[in-house]
Short mmCIF file of N, CA, C and O in Angstrom, two decimals:
data_model
loop_
_atom_site.label_atom_id
_atom_site.label_comp_id
_atom_site.label_asym_id
_atom_site.label_seq_id
_atom_site.Cartn_x
_atom_site.Cartn_y
_atom_site.Cartn_z
N MET A 102 0.85 -1.17 0.00
CA MET A 102 0.00 0.00 0.00
C MET A 102 0.89 1.23 0.00
O MET A 102 1.72 1.40 0.87
N GLU A 103 0.69 2.08 -0.96
CA GLU A 103 1.49 3.30 -1.09
C GLU A 103 0.76 4.51 -0.54
O GLU A 103 1.36 5.54 -0.32
N LYS A 104 -0.53 4.41 -0.34
CA LYS A 104 -1.33 5.55 0.06
C LYS A 104 -1.16 5.88 1.54
O LYS A 104 -0.77 5.05 2.34
N GLN A 105 -1.48 7.12 1.85
CA GLN A 105 -1.62 7.52 3.24
C GLN A 105 -2.67 8.61 3.31
O GLN A 105 -2.97 9.26 2.31
N SER A 106 -3.23 8.80 4.50
CA SER A 106 -4.25 9.83 4.67
C SER A 106 -3.59 11.20 4.71
O SER A 106 -2.37 11.33 4.81
N GLU A 107 -4.41 12.21 4.62
CA GLU A 107 -3.94 13.57 4.84
C GLU A 107 -3.39 13.67 6.26
O GLU A 107 -3.71 12.85 7.12
N HIS A 108 -2.57 14.66 6.52
CA HIS A 108 -2.03 14.84 7.87
C HIS A 108 -3.11 15.23 8.87
O HIS A 108 -3.06 14.84 10.02
N PHE A 109 -4.07 16.03 8.44
CA PHE A 109 -5.15 16.47 9.30
C PHE A 109 -6.47 16.00 8.72
O PHE A 109 -6.75 16.24 7.55
N LEU A 110 -7.27 15.33 9.55
CA LEU A 110 -8.61 14.91 9.13
C LEU A 110 -9.61 15.51 10.11
O LEU A 110 -9.41 15.43 11.33
N PHE A 111 -10.67 16.09 9.58
CA PHE A 111 -11.65 16.78 10.39
C PHE A 111 -12.94 15.96 10.42
O PHE A 111 -13.43 15.53 9.37
N ALA A 112 -13.48 15.75 11.62
CA ALA A 112 -14.64 14.89 11.81
C ALA A 112 -15.81 15.26 10.92
O ALA A 112 -16.48 14.39 10.36
N ASP A 113 -16.04 16.56 10.74
CA ASP A 113 -17.19 17.00 9.96
C ASP A 113 -16.94 16.97 8.45
O ASP A 113 -17.85 17.21 7.67
N LYS A 114 -15.71 16.65 8.04
CA LYS A 114 -15.38 16.61 6.61
C LYS A 114 -14.90 15.25 6.14
O LYS A 114 -14.67 15.06 4.95
N THR A 115 -14.73 14.31 7.06
CA THR A 115 -14.25 12.98 6.71
C THR A 115 -15.44 12.04 6.57
O THR A 115 -16.30 11.98 7.46
N GLU A 116 -15.49 11.33 5.47
CA GLU A 116 -16.61 10.44 5.15
C GLU A 116 -16.86 9.44 6.28
O GLU A 116 -15.93 8.87 6.86
N ILE A 117 -18.14 9.21 6.56
CA ILE A 117 -18.58 8.13 7.44
C ILE A 117 -19.25 7.10 6.56
O ILE A 117 -20.25 7.39 5.90
N GLU A 118 -18.67 5.92 6.52
CA GLU A 118 -19.14 4.85 5.64
C GLU A 118 -20.14 3.97 6.38
O GLU A 118 -19.86 3.47 7.47
N ASP A 119 -21.32 3.79 5.81
CA ASP A 119 -22.33 2.90 6.38
C ASP A 119 -22.00 1.48 5.96
O ASP A 119 -22.03 1.15 4.77
N LEU A 120 -21.66 0.64 6.93
CA LEU A 120 -21.28 -0.74 6.65
C LEU A 120 -22.48 -1.68 6.64
O LEU A 120 -22.33 -2.86 6.32
N GLY A 121 -23.64 -1.17 7.03
CA GLY A 121 -24.83 -2.01 7.14
C GLY A 121 -24.88 -2.71 8.49
O GLY A 121 -23.92 -2.69 9.27
N ASN A 122 -26.01 -3.30 8.79
CA ASN A 122 -26.21 -4.05 10.03
C ASN A 122 -25.89 -3.24 11.28
O ASN A 122 -25.39 -3.79 12.27
N GLY A 123 -26.16 -1.93 11.25
CA GLY A 123 -25.98 -1.09 12.43
C GLY A 123 -24.56 -0.65 12.69
O GLY A 123 -24.24 -0.24 13.82
N LEU A 124 -23.68 -0.72 11.69
CA LEU A 124 -22.28 -0.33 11.85
C LEU A 124 -21.91 0.79 10.88
O LEU A 124 -22.32 0.77 9.71
N LYS A 125 -21.12 1.75 11.37
CA LYS A 125 -20.58 2.81 10.52
C LYS A 125 -19.10 2.97 10.86
O LYS A 125 -18.69 2.74 12.00
N ARG A 126 -18.31 3.43 9.86
CA ARG A 126 -16.85 3.53 10.05
C ARG A 126 -16.35 4.85 9.47
O ARG A 126 -16.75 5.27 8.39
N GLN A 127 -15.41 5.47 10.19
CA GLN A 127 -14.75 6.69 9.73
C GLN A 127 -13.24 6.54 9.91
O GLN A 127 -12.78 6.17 10.99
N MET A 128 -12.51 6.80 8.85
CA MET A 128 -11.05 6.73 8.93
C MET A 128 -10.52 7.89 9.77
O MET A 128 -10.96 9.02 9.61
N LEU A 129 -9.57 7.60 10.64
CA LEU A 129 -8.95 8.63 11.48
C LEU A 129 -7.53 8.95 11.05
O LEU A 129 -6.97 9.95 11.49
N GLY A 130 -6.94 8.10 10.24
CA GLY A 130 -5.59 8.31 9.72
C GLY A 130 -4.93 6.97 9.44
O GLY A 130 -5.21 5.98 10.11
N TYR A 131 -4.05 6.97 8.43
CA TYR A 131 -3.37 5.73 8.08
C TYR A 131 -2.18 6.00 7.18
O TYR A 131 -2.09 7.02 6.50
N ASN A 132 -1.24 5.07 7.24
CA ASN A 132 -0.20 4.89 6.23
C ASN A 132 0.02 3.39 6.13
O ASN A 132 -0.80 2.62 6.64
N HIS A 133 1.08 2.93 5.50
CA HIS A 133 1.25 1.49 5.33
C HIS A 133 1.53 0.75 6.64
O HIS A 133 1.29 -0.44 6.75
N GLU A 134 1.99 1.44 7.67
CA GLU A 134 2.35 0.81 8.94
C GLU A 134 1.25 0.81 9.98
O GLU A 134 1.26 -0.02 10.89
N LEU A 135 0.31 1.76 9.89
CA LEU A 135 -0.64 1.98 10.98
C LEU A 135 -1.95 2.53 10.45
O LEU A 135 -1.95 3.30 9.48
N MET A 136 -3.05 2.16 11.10
CA MET A 136 -4.36 2.70 10.73
C MET A 136 -5.20 2.83 11.98
O MET A 136 -5.17 1.96 12.86
N ALA A 137 -5.97 3.92 12.07
CA ALA A 137 -6.94 4.11 13.15
C ALA A 137 -8.29 4.43 12.52
O ALA A 137 -8.37 5.20 11.57
N VAL A 138 -9.35 3.79 13.06
CA VAL A 138 -10.70 4.01 12.56
C VAL A 138 -11.66 4.13 13.74
O VAL A 138 -11.42 3.58 14.82
N LYS A 139 -12.73 4.86 13.52
CA LYS A 139 -13.80 5.01 14.50
C LYS A 139 -14.99 4.21 13.99
O LYS A 139 -15.37 4.32 12.82
N ILE A 140 -15.56 3.37 14.87
CA ILE A 140 -16.67 2.50 14.49
C ILE A 140 -17.86 2.78 15.40
O ILE A 140 -17.73 2.70 16.63
N TRP A 141 -19.00 3.11 14.80
CA TRP A 141 -20.24 3.28 15.55
C TRP A 141 -21.04 2.00 15.47
O TRP A 141 -21.20 1.42 14.39
N PHE A 142 -21.59 1.56 16.61
CA PHE A 142 -22.46 0.40 16.70
C PHE A 142 -23.83 0.85 17.18
O PHE A 142 -23.93 1.50 18.23
N ASP A 143 -24.87 0.52 16.44
CA ASP A 143 -26.23 0.72 16.95
C ASP A 143 -26.47 -0.30 18.06
O ASP A 143 -25.75 -1.32 18.15
N LYS A 144 -27.47 -0.07 18.87
CA LYS A 144 -27.85 -1.01 19.92
C LYS A 144 -28.10 -2.38 19.30
O LYS A 144 -28.85 -2.51 18.33
N GLY A 145 -27.43 -3.41 19.82
CA GLY A 145 -27.59 -4.77 19.34
C GLY A 145 -26.71 -5.14 18.15
O GLY A 145 -26.70 -6.30 17.72
N ALA A 146 -25.97 -4.18 17.59
CA ALA A 146 -25.13 -4.47 16.43
C ALA A 146 -23.97 -5.39 16.80
O ALA A 146 -23.48 -5.37 17.94
N GLN A 147 -23.54 -6.17 15.83
CA GLN A 147 -22.49 -7.16 16.05
C GLN A 147 -21.35 -6.99 15.07
O GLN A 147 -21.58 -6.85 13.87
N GLY A 148 -20.14 -7.01 15.61
CA GLY A 148 -18.94 -7.15 14.79
C GLY A 148 -18.68 -8.64 14.68
O GLY A 148 -18.31 -9.28 15.65
N TYR A 149 -18.96 -9.20 13.52
CA TYR A 149 -18.90 -10.65 13.34
C TYR A 149 -17.53 -11.23 13.71
O TYR A 149 -16.52 -10.54 13.65
N THR A 150 -17.51 -12.48 14.11
CA THR A 150 -16.27 -13.15 14.46
C THR A 150 -15.42 -13.33 13.20
O THR A 150 -15.91 -13.83 12.18
N HIS A 151 -14.18 -12.89 13.29
CA HIS A 151 -13.27 -12.95 12.14
C HIS A 151 -11.83 -12.93 12.66
O HIS A 151 -11.60 -12.78 13.86
N LYS A 152 -10.88 -13.06 11.77
CA LYS A 152 -9.46 -12.92 12.12
C LYS A 152 -8.74 -12.34 10.92
O LYS A 152 -9.22 -12.41 9.79
N HIS A 153 -7.59 -11.74 11.19
CA HIS A 153 -6.78 -11.12 10.14
C HIS A 153 -5.33 -11.10 10.58
O HIS A 153 -5.01 -11.39 11.74
N ARG A 154 -4.46 -10.74 9.67
CA ARG A 154 -3.01 -10.78 9.92
C ARG A 154 -2.51 -9.60 10.73
O ARG A 154 -1.35 -9.56 11.12
N HIS A 155 -3.36 -8.65 11.01
CA HIS A 155 -2.97 -7.40 11.65
C HIS A 155 -3.04 -7.50 13.17
O HIS A 155 -3.93 -8.14 13.70
N SER A 156 -2.11 -6.84 13.86
CA SER A 156 -2.26 -6.61 15.29
C SER A 156 -3.31 -5.52 15.44
O SER A 156 -3.38 -4.59 14.63
N GLN A 157 -4.13 -5.62 16.49
CA GLN A 157 -5.20 -4.65 16.68
C GLN A 157 -5.30 -4.27 18.15
O GLN A 157 -5.24 -5.13 19.03
N VAL A 158 -5.47 -2.98 18.41
CA VAL A 158 -5.82 -2.49 19.73
C VAL A 158 -7.14 -1.75 19.57
O VAL A 158 -7.30 -0.93 18.66
N THR A 159 -8.09 -2.06 20.43
CA THR A 159 -9.41 -1.43 20.39
C THR A 159 -9.66 -0.71 21.70
O THR A 159 -9.44 -1.26 22.78
N TYR A 160 -10.13 0.54 21.60
CA TYR A 160 -10.47 1.37 22.75
C TYR A 160 -11.97 1.63 22.70
O TYR A 160 -12.51 2.01 21.66
N VAL A 161 -12.65 1.42 23.84
CA VAL A 161 -14.08 1.67 23.93
C VAL A 161 -14.30 3.13 24.32
O VAL A 161 -13.97 3.54 25.44
N LEU A 162 -14.83 3.90 23.39
CA LEU A 162 -15.10 5.31 23.62
C LEU A 162 -16.44 5.50 24.34
O LEU A 162 -16.55 6.31 25.27
N GLU A 163 -17.45 4.75 23.90
CA GLU A 163 -18.79 4.81 24.49
C GLU A 163 -19.43 3.44 24.43
O GLU A 163 -19.16 2.67 23.51
N GLY A 164 -20.32 3.15 25.38
CA GLY A 164 -21.14 1.94 25.33
C GLY A 164 -20.55 0.77 26.09
O GLY A 164 -19.55 0.88 26.79
N GLU A 165 -21.24 -0.37 25.92
CA GLU A 165 -20.84 -1.62 26.58
C GLU A 165 -20.81 -2.71 25.51
O GLU A 165 -21.80 -2.92 24.81
N PHE A 166 -19.68 -3.38 25.41
CA PHE A 166 -19.45 -4.39 24.39
C PHE A 166 -19.11 -5.73 25.03
O PHE A 166 -18.32 -5.79 25.97
N HIS A 167 -19.68 -6.79 24.50
CA HIS A 167 -19.30 -8.15 24.88
C HIS A 167 -18.29 -8.60 23.83
O HIS A 167 -18.66 -8.88 22.68
N PHE A 168 -17.02 -8.63 24.23
CA PHE A 168 -15.91 -8.95 23.33
C PHE A 168 -15.49 -10.40 23.50
O PHE A 168 -15.35 -10.87 24.63
N THR A 169 -15.24 -11.06 22.39
CA THR A 169 -14.64 -12.39 22.41
C THR A 169 -13.32 -12.32 21.65
O THR A 169 -13.27 -11.83 20.52
N ILE A 170 -12.27 -12.79 22.31
CA ILE A 170 -10.95 -12.91 21.69
C ILE A 170 -10.50 -14.34 21.96
O ILE A 170 -10.33 -14.72 23.11
N GLY A 171 -10.34 -15.10 20.89
CA GLY A 171 -10.01 -16.51 21.06
C GLY A 171 -11.17 -17.21 21.76
O GLY A 171 -12.31 -17.13 21.34
N GLU A 172 -10.89 -17.83 22.87
CA GLU A 172 -11.90 -18.56 23.65
C GLU A 172 -12.44 -17.74 24.82
O GLU A 172 -13.29 -18.22 25.56
N GLU A 173 -11.97 -16.52 24.99
CA GLU A 173 -12.34 -15.71 26.16
C GLU A 173 -13.32 -14.60 25.78
O GLU A 173 -13.12 -13.89 24.79
N THR A 174 -14.38 -14.46 26.57
CA THR A 174 -15.37 -13.39 26.39
C THR A 174 -15.45 -12.57 27.66
O THR A 174 -15.46 -13.12 28.76
N THR A 175 -15.51 -11.24 27.50
CA THR A 175 -15.64 -10.35 28.64
C THR A 175 -16.41 -9.11 28.22
O THR A 175 -16.61 -8.86 27.03
N VAL A 176 -16.83 -8.33 29.20
CA VAL A 176 -17.54 -7.07 28.94
C VAL A 176 -16.56 -5.92 29.05
O VAL A 176 -15.82 -5.81 30.03
N LEU A 177 -16.53 -5.07 28.01
CA LEU A 177 -15.71 -3.87 28.03
C LEU A 177 -16.63 -2.65 27.98
O LEU A 177 -17.60 -2.64 27.22
N LYS A 178 -16.30 -1.65 28.80
CA LYS A 178 -17.09 -0.41 28.87
C LYS A 178 -16.19 0.77 28.53
O LYS A 178 -14.98 0.62 28.38
N ALA A 179 -16.79 1.96 28.43
CA ALA A 179 -16.06 3.18 28.09
C ALA A 179 -14.78 3.29 28.93
O ALA A 179 -14.81 3.12 30.14
N GLY A 180 -13.67 3.53 28.24
CA GLY A 180 -12.37 3.64 28.88
C GLY A 180 -11.56 2.36 28.87
O GLY A 180 -10.36 2.38 29.12
N ASP A 181 -12.21 1.22 28.59
CA ASP A 181 -11.52 -0.07 28.53
C ASP A 181 -10.93 -0.27 27.13
O ASP A 181 -11.34 0.37 26.17
N SER A 182 -9.99 -1.21 27.04
CA SER A 182 -9.37 -1.52 25.75
C SER A 182 -8.96 -2.98 25.71
O SER A 182 -8.97 -3.66 26.74
N CYS A 183 -8.58 -3.44 24.53
CA CYS A 183 -8.12 -4.81 24.38
C CYS A 183 -7.09 -4.90 23.26
O CYS A 183 -7.06 -4.06 22.36
N LEU A 184 -6.25 -5.90 23.35
CA LEU A 184 -5.24 -6.21 22.34
C LEU A 184 -5.66 -7.50 21.65
O LEU A 184 -5.93 -8.51 22.32
N ILE A 185 -5.70 -7.47 20.33
CA ILE A 185 -6.05 -8.65 19.55
C ILE A 185 -4.85 -9.01 18.70
O ILE A 185 -4.47 -8.28 17.79
N PRO A 186 -4.20 -10.14 19.01
CA PRO A 186 -3.03 -10.56 18.24
C PRO A 186 -3.41 -10.97 16.82
O PRO A 186 -4.56 -11.31 16.54
N PRO A 187 -2.45 -11.00 15.92
CA PRO A 187 -2.72 -11.45 14.55
C PRO A 187 -3.25 -12.88 14.53
O PRO A 187 -2.88 -13.72 15.37
N HIS A 188 -4.13 -13.17 13.59
CA HIS A 188 -4.64 -14.51 13.29
C HIS A 188 -5.44 -15.13 14.44
O HIS A 188 -5.55 -16.35 14.52
N VAL A 189 -6.03 -14.31 15.33
CA VAL A 189 -6.86 -14.80 16.43
C VAL A 189 -8.30 -14.40 16.16
O VAL A 189 -8.59 -13.23 15.89
N ASP A 190 -9.23 -15.36 16.25
CA ASP A 190 -10.65 -15.07 16.08
C ASP A 190 -11.10 -14.06 17.13
O ASP A 190 -10.73 -14.18 18.31
N HIS A 191 -11.91 -13.09 16.70
CA HIS A 191 -12.45 -12.09 17.63
C HIS A 191 -13.73 -11.49 17.06
O HIS A 191 -13.97 -11.54 15.86
N GLY A 192 -14.54 -10.95 17.94
CA GLY A 192 -15.78 -10.29 17.55
C GLY A 192 -16.37 -9.59 18.75
O GLY A 192 -15.90 -9.75 19.88
N ALA A 193 -17.41 -8.80 18.52
CA ALA A 193 -18.03 -8.04 19.61
C ALA A 193 -19.51 -7.82 19.32
O ALA A 193 -19.92 -7.70 18.16
N ILE A 194 -20.30 -7.76 20.38
CA ILE A 194 -21.70 -7.39 20.31
C ILE A 194 -21.89 -6.19 21.22
O ILE A 194 -21.41 -6.18 22.36
N CYS A 195 -22.60 -5.18 20.74
CA CYS A 195 -22.84 -3.98 21.52
C CYS A 195 -24.32 -3.96 21.91
O CYS A 195 -25.18 -3.69 21.07
N HIS A 196 -24.60 -4.23 23.17
CA HIS A 196 -25.99 -4.30 23.63
C HIS A 196 -26.58 -2.93 23.92
O HIS A 196 -27.80 -2.81 24.09
N THR A 197 -25.74 -1.89 23.97
CA THR A 197 -26.20 -0.56 24.37
C THR A 197 -26.14 0.47 23.26
O THR A 197 -26.71 1.55 23.41
N GLY A 198 -25.45 0.18 22.19
CA GLY A 198 -25.04 1.20 21.23
C GLY A 198 -23.74 1.78 21.74
O GLY A 198 -23.55 1.92 22.96
N GLY A 199 -22.80 2.06 20.86
CA GLY A 199 -21.51 2.57 21.33
C GLY A 199 -20.56 2.90 20.20
O GLY A 199 -20.89 2.79 19.02
N ILE A 200 -19.35 3.29 20.61
CA ILE A 200 -18.31 3.70 19.66
C ILE A 200 -16.98 3.06 20.07
O ILE A 200 -16.60 3.10 21.25
N LEU A 201 -16.28 2.52 19.09
CA LEU A 201 -14.94 1.97 19.29
C LEU A 201 -13.94 2.76 18.45
O LEU A 201 -14.26 3.25 17.37
N ILE A 202 -12.71 2.81 18.94
CA ILE A 202 -11.57 3.28 18.15
C ILE A 202 -10.68 2.06 17.95
O ILE A 202 -10.17 1.49 18.92
N ASP A 203 -10.55 1.63 16.70
CA ASP A 203 -9.70 0.48 16.35
C ASP A 203 -8.41 0.98 15.72
O ASP A 203 -8.44 1.87 14.86
N THR A 204 -7.30 0.41 16.14
CA THR A 204 -6.01 0.69 15.51
C THR A 204 -5.44 -0.63 15.01
O THR A 204 -5.58 -1.66 15.67
N PHE A 205 -4.80 -0.56 13.86
CA PHE A 205 -4.26 -1.76 13.21
C PHE A 205 -2.83 -1.51 12.77
O PHE A 205 -2.49 -0.42 12.32
N SER A 206 -2.02 -2.56 12.88
CA SER A 206 -0.68 -2.53 12.33
C SER A 206 -0.39 -3.90 11.71
O SER A 206 -0.54 -4.92 12.40
N PRO A 207 -0.02 -3.93 10.43
CA PRO A 207 -0.03 -2.81 9.49
C PRO A 207 -1.45 -2.39 9.19
O PRO A 207 -2.42 -2.98 9.69
N ALA A 208 -1.61 -1.38 8.34
CA ALA A 208 -2.94 -0.88 7.97
C ALA A 208 -3.76 -1.96 7.29
O ALA A 208 -3.23 -2.86 6.65
N ARG A 209 -5.07 -1.86 7.44
CA ARG A 209 -6.01 -2.77 6.79
C ARG A 209 -6.26 -2.30 5.36
O ARG A 209 -7.04 -1.40 5.12
N GLU A 210 -5.61 -2.92 4.41
CA GLU A 210 -5.76 -2.54 3.00
C GLU A 210 -7.20 -2.70 2.55
O GLU A 210 -7.68 -1.94 1.71
N ASP A 211 -7.91 -3.69 3.12
CA ASP A 211 -9.28 -3.96 2.71
C ASP A 211 -10.25 -2.84 3.14
O ASP A 211 -11.38 -2.80 2.67
N PHE A 212 -9.83 -1.94 4.01
CA PHE A 212 -10.68 -0.83 4.41
C PHE A 212 -10.59 0.35 3.44
O PHE A 212 -11.38 1.27 3.52
N LEU A 213 -9.61 0.33 2.58
CA LEU A 213 -9.39 1.46 1.67
C LEU A 213 -10.09 1.21 0.34
O LEU A 213 -10.04 0.12 -0.21
N LYS A 214 -10.69 2.27 -0.17
CA LYS A 214 -11.34 2.18 -1.47
C LYS A 214 -10.29 2.28 -2.56
O LYS A 214 -9.32 3.02 -2.40
N PRO A 215 -10.46 1.55 -3.67
CA PRO A 215 -9.48 1.60 -4.76
C PRO A 215 -9.39 2.98 -5.39
O PRO A 215 -10.24 3.78 -5.33
#
C-alpha cells in the first residue's frame, strides 16, 4: 500500500461509511504501517467473528461491548481496551449502542477504497 491519509482529518469533513447491520466507520488516519478508525455500533449491532493478519488495539469510547478474543469473552465499557493478536478469532456485540476506536498494524488494506 502506497497511500496515506492527509495529515489532518476533520470529523465533519471525513466520510462516514455505512457498513450495514448497524455499523458505521470513519477513517482517522493511516499509512502502510498503521491505521486508526472510528466505528459506531447501533444497539444490538455485532462485529462478526473474524481474524486477520494485523495486530489490533481497540479502545471503547462509548457503550458496553461483549468482546470475544479466542476462547475468552468479557464485557468492556467506556475507557476499557483490548489487544487482539494477529490470526486470532475475535468479535463483539454492543448491547447498548456505542463507539470503538480500532487501531491496526499494518494498515487494513481492505478498508481502503481503490
